[in-house]
CSV table of C-alpha atoms in Angstrom, one decimal:
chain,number,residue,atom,x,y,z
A,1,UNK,CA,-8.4,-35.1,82.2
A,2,UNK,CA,-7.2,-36.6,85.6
A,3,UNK,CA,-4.3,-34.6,87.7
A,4,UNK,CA,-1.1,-37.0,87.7
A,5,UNK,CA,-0.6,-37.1,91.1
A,6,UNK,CA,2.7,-39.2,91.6
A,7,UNK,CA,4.8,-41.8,89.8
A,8,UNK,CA,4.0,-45.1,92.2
A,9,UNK,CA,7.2,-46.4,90.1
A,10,UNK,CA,9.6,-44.3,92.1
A,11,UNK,CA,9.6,-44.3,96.0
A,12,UNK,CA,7.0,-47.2,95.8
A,13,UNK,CA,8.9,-49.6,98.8
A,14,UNK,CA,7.3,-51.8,100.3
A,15,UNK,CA,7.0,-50.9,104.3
A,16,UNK,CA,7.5,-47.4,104.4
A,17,UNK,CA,4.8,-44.5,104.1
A,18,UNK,CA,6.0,-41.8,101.7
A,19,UNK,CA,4.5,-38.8,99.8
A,20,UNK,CA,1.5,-37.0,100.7
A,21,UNK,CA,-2.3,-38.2,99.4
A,22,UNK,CA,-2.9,-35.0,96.9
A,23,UNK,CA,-6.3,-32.6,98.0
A,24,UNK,CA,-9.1,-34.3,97.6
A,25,UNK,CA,-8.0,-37.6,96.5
A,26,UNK,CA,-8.4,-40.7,97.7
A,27,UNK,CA,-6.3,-44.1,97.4
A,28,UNK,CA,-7.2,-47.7,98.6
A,29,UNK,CA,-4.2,-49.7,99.5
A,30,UNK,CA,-4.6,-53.2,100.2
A,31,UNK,CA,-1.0,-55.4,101.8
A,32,UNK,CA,-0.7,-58.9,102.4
A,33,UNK,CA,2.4,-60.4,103.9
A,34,UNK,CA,2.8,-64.1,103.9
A,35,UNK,CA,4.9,-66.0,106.7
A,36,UNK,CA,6.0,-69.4,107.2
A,37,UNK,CA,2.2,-70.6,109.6
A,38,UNK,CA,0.6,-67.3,108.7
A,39,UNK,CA,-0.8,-65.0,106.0
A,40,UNK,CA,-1.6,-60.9,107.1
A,41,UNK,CA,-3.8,-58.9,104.8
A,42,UNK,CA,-4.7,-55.3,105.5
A,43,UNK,CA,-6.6,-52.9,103.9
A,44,UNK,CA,-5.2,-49.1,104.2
A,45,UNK,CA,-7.3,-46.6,102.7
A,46,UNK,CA,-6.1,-42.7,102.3
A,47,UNK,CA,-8.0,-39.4,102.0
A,48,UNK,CA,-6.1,-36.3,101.2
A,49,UNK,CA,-7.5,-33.5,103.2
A,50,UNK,CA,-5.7,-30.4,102.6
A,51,UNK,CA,-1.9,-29.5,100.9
A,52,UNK,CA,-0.3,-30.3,103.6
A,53,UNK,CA,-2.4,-32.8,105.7
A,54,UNK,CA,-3.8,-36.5,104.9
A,55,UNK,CA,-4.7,-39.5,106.7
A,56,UNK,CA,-4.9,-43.1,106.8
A,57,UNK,CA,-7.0,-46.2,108.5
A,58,UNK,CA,-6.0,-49.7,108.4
A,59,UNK,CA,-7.4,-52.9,109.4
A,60,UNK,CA,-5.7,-56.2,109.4
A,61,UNK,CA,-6.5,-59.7,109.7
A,62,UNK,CA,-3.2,-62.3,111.4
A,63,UNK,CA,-4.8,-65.6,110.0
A,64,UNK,CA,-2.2,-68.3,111.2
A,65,UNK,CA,-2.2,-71.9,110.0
A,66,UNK,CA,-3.3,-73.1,113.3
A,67,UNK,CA,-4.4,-71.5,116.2
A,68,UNK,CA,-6.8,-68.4,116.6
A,69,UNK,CA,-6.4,-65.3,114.6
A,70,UNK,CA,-6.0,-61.8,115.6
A,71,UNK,CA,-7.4,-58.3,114.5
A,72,UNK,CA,-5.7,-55.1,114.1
A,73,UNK,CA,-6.6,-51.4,113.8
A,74,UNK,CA,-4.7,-48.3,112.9
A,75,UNK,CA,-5.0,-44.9,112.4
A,76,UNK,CA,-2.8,-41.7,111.4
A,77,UNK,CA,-3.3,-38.0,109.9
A,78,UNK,CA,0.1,-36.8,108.2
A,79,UNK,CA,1.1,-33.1,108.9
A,80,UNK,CA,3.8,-32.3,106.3
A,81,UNK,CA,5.9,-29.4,107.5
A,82,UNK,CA,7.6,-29.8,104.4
A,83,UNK,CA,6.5,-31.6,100.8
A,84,UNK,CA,9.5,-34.6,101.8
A,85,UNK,CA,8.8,-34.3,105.7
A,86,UNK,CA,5.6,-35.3,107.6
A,87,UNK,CA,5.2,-35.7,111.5
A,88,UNK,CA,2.7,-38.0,112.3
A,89,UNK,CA,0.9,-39.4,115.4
A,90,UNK,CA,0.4,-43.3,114.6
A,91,UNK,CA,-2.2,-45.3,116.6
A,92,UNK,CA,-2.1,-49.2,117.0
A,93,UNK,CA,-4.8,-51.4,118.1
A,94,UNK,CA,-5.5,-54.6,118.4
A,95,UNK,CA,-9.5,-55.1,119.5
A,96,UNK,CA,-9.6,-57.8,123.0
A,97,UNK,CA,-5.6,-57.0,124.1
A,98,UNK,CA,-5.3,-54.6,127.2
A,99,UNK,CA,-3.1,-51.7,125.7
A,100,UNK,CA,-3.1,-49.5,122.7
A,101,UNK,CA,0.4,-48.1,121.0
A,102,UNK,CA,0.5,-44.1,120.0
A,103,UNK,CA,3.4,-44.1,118.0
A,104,UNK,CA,5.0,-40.3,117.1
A,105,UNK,CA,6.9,-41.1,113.7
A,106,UNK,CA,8.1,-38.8,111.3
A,107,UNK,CA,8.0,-39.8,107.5
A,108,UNK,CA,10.5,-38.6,104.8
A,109,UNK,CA,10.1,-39.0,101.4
A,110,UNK,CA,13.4,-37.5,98.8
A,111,UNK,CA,14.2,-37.6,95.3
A,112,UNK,CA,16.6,-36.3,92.6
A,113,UNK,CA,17.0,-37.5,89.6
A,114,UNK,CA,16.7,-41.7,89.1
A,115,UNK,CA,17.0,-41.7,92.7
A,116,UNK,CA,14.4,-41.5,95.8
A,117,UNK,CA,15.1,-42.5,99.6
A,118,UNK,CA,11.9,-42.8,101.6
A,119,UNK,CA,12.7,-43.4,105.6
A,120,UNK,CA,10.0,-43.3,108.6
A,121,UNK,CA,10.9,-43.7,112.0
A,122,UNK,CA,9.0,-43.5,115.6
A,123,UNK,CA,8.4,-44.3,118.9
A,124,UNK,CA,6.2,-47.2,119.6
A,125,UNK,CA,5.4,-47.1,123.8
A,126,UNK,CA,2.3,-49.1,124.9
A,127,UNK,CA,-0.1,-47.9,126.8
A,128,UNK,CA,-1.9,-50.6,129.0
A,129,UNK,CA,-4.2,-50.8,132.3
A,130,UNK,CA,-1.3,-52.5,134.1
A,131,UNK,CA,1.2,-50.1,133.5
A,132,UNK,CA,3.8,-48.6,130.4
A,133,UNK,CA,6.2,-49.6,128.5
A,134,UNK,CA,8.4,-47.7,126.6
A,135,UNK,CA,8.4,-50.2,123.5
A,136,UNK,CA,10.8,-50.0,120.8
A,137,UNK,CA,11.8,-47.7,118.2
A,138,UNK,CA,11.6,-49.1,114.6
A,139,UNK,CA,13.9,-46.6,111.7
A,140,UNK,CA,12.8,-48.1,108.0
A,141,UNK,CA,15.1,-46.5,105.5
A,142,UNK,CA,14.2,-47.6,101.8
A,143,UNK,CA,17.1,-45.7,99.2
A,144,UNK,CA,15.7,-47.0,95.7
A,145,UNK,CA,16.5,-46.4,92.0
A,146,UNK,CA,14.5,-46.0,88.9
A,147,UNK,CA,15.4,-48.3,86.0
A,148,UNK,CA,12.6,-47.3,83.8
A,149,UNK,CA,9.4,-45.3,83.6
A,150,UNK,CA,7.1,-47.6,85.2
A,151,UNK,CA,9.5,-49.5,87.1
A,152,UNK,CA,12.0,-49.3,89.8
A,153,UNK,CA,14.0,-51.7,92.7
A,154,UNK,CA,14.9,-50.7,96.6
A,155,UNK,CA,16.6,-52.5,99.6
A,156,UNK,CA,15.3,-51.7,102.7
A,157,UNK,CA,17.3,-52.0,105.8
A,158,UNK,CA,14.2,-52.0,108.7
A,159,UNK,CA,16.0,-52.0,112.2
A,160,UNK,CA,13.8,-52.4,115.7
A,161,UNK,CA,15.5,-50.7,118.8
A,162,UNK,CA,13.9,-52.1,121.7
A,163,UNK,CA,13.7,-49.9,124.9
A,164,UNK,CA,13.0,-52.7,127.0
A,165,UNK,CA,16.1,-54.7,126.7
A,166,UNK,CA,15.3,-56.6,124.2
A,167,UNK,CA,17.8,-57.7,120.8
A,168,UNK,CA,17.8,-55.4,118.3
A,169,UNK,CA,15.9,-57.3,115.5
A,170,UNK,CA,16.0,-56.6,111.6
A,171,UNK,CA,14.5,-57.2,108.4
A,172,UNK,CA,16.6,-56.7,104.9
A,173,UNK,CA,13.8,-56.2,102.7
A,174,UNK,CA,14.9,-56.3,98.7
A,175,UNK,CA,12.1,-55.9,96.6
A,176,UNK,CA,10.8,-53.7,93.3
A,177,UNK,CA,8.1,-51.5,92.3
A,178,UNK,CA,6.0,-50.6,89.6
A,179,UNK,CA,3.2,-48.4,87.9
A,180,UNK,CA,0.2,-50.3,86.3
A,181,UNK,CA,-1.2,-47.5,84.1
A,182,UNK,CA,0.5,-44.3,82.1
A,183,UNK,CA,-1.6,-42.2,84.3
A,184,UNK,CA,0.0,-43.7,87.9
A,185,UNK,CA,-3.2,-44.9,89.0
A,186,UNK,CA,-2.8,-48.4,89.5
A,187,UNK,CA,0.6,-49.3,91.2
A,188,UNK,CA,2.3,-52.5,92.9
A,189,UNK,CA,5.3,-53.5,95.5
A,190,UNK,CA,6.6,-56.8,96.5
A,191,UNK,CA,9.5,-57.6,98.7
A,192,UNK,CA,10.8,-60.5,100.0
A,193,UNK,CA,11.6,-59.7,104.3
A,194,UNK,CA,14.6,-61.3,105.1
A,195,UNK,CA,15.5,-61.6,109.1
A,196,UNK,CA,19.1,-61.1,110.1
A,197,UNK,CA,18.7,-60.0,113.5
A,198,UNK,CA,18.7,-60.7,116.5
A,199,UNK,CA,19.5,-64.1,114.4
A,200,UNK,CA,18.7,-65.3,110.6
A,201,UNK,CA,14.9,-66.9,110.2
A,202,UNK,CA,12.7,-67.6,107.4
A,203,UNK,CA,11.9,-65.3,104.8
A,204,UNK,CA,8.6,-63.9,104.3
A,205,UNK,CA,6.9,-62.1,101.0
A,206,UNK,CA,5.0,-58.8,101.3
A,207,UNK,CA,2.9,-57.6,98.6
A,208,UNK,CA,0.8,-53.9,98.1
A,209,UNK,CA,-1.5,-52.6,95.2
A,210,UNK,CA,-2.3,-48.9,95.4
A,211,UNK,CA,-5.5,-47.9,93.1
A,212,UNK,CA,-5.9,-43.6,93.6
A,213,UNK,CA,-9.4,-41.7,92.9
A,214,UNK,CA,-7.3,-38.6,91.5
A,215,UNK,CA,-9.2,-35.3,91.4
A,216,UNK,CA,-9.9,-33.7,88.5
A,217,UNK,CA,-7.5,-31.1,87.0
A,218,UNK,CA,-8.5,-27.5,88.2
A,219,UNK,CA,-10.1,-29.3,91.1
């Protein structure tokens, strides 16, 4: 007898990072987005390590239609100060470019009822040899609704605040989610990532499955 650990049907968006990975669970959580001359995949994979702290790793793959691809690394431990609130120091890589990104966030994950909002937001400076810049600061904020038990549909509205002088640029991201199993093991989100600023572009599809190892009741 496994310990339910969350509904992936409720707060199950598609960009933002919610809840917290339960004690000693674990969760593999593979993305791909797909854009006009390129396809992203990345494989995130979660361990809970106590109540109140978990962490993630990522590595992604930019595979463009022409042209050579790129790599990418993350990394971030969650300290929740409260279950709905986590503060989080993000790190962003990408292996052969001269800079890294430490990114302070804080993620918020709320329900009541039918309905959850899940928001993060941070500061992304970079951190190069030549110098630093202070980056932008991206806000996702993801209110969504449950329609049933296993499945549920959100609008994101994912704003980027550049420090730099740069537009302001921003994705509208409907999309829905959904459980797999009655046990909330197996879960899925797609969106479709619609640009409206700094101007209108073409559309692109994101797409997660979550799979959790839950720990065992009494664990």
């Amino acid at each position: 007898m496994f310990a339910l650990l969350a509904s992936l049907a409720l707060a199950a968006p598609l960009n933002p990072w919610g809840s917290a990975t339960a004690p000693g669970a674990a969760l593999v959580n593979p993305f791909v987005y797909i854009y006009p001359e390129a396809v992203n995949p990345i494989l995130y994979g979660s361990a809970g390590l106590t109540k109140g702290v978990d962490i993630y790793f990522g590595y992604g793959q930019l595979i463009p239609t022409s042209g050579p691809g790129a790599a990418s690394l993350e990394a971030f431990p969650r300290f929740f100060v409260t279950d709905s609130v986590a503060l989080v120091p993000h790190l962003y890589w990408t292996p052969g470019v001269d800079g890294v990104v430490i990114a302070p966030e804080v993620h918020v994950n709320v329900s009541a009822g039918r309905f959850a909002l899940v928001a993060n937001v941070g500061w992304r400076p970079v951190i190069s040899t030549s110098g630093f810049s202070a980056g932008t600061v991206p806000l996702i904020v993801a209110p969504e609704v449950k329609l049933t038990e296993r499945f549920s549909g959100y609008v994101e509205v994912d704003p980027t605040f550049s420090l730099v002088g740069d537009p302001v640029g921003m994705l509208i991201v409907p999309g829905f989610g959904m459980t797999l199993d009655p046990d909330a093991r197996h879960g899925l989100s797609a969106g479709i990532q619609i640009p409206v600023l700094p101007a209108t572009g073409a559309a692109s599809f994101g797409l997660w499955y979550c799979f959790t190892f839950p720990v065992e009741e009494g664990a």
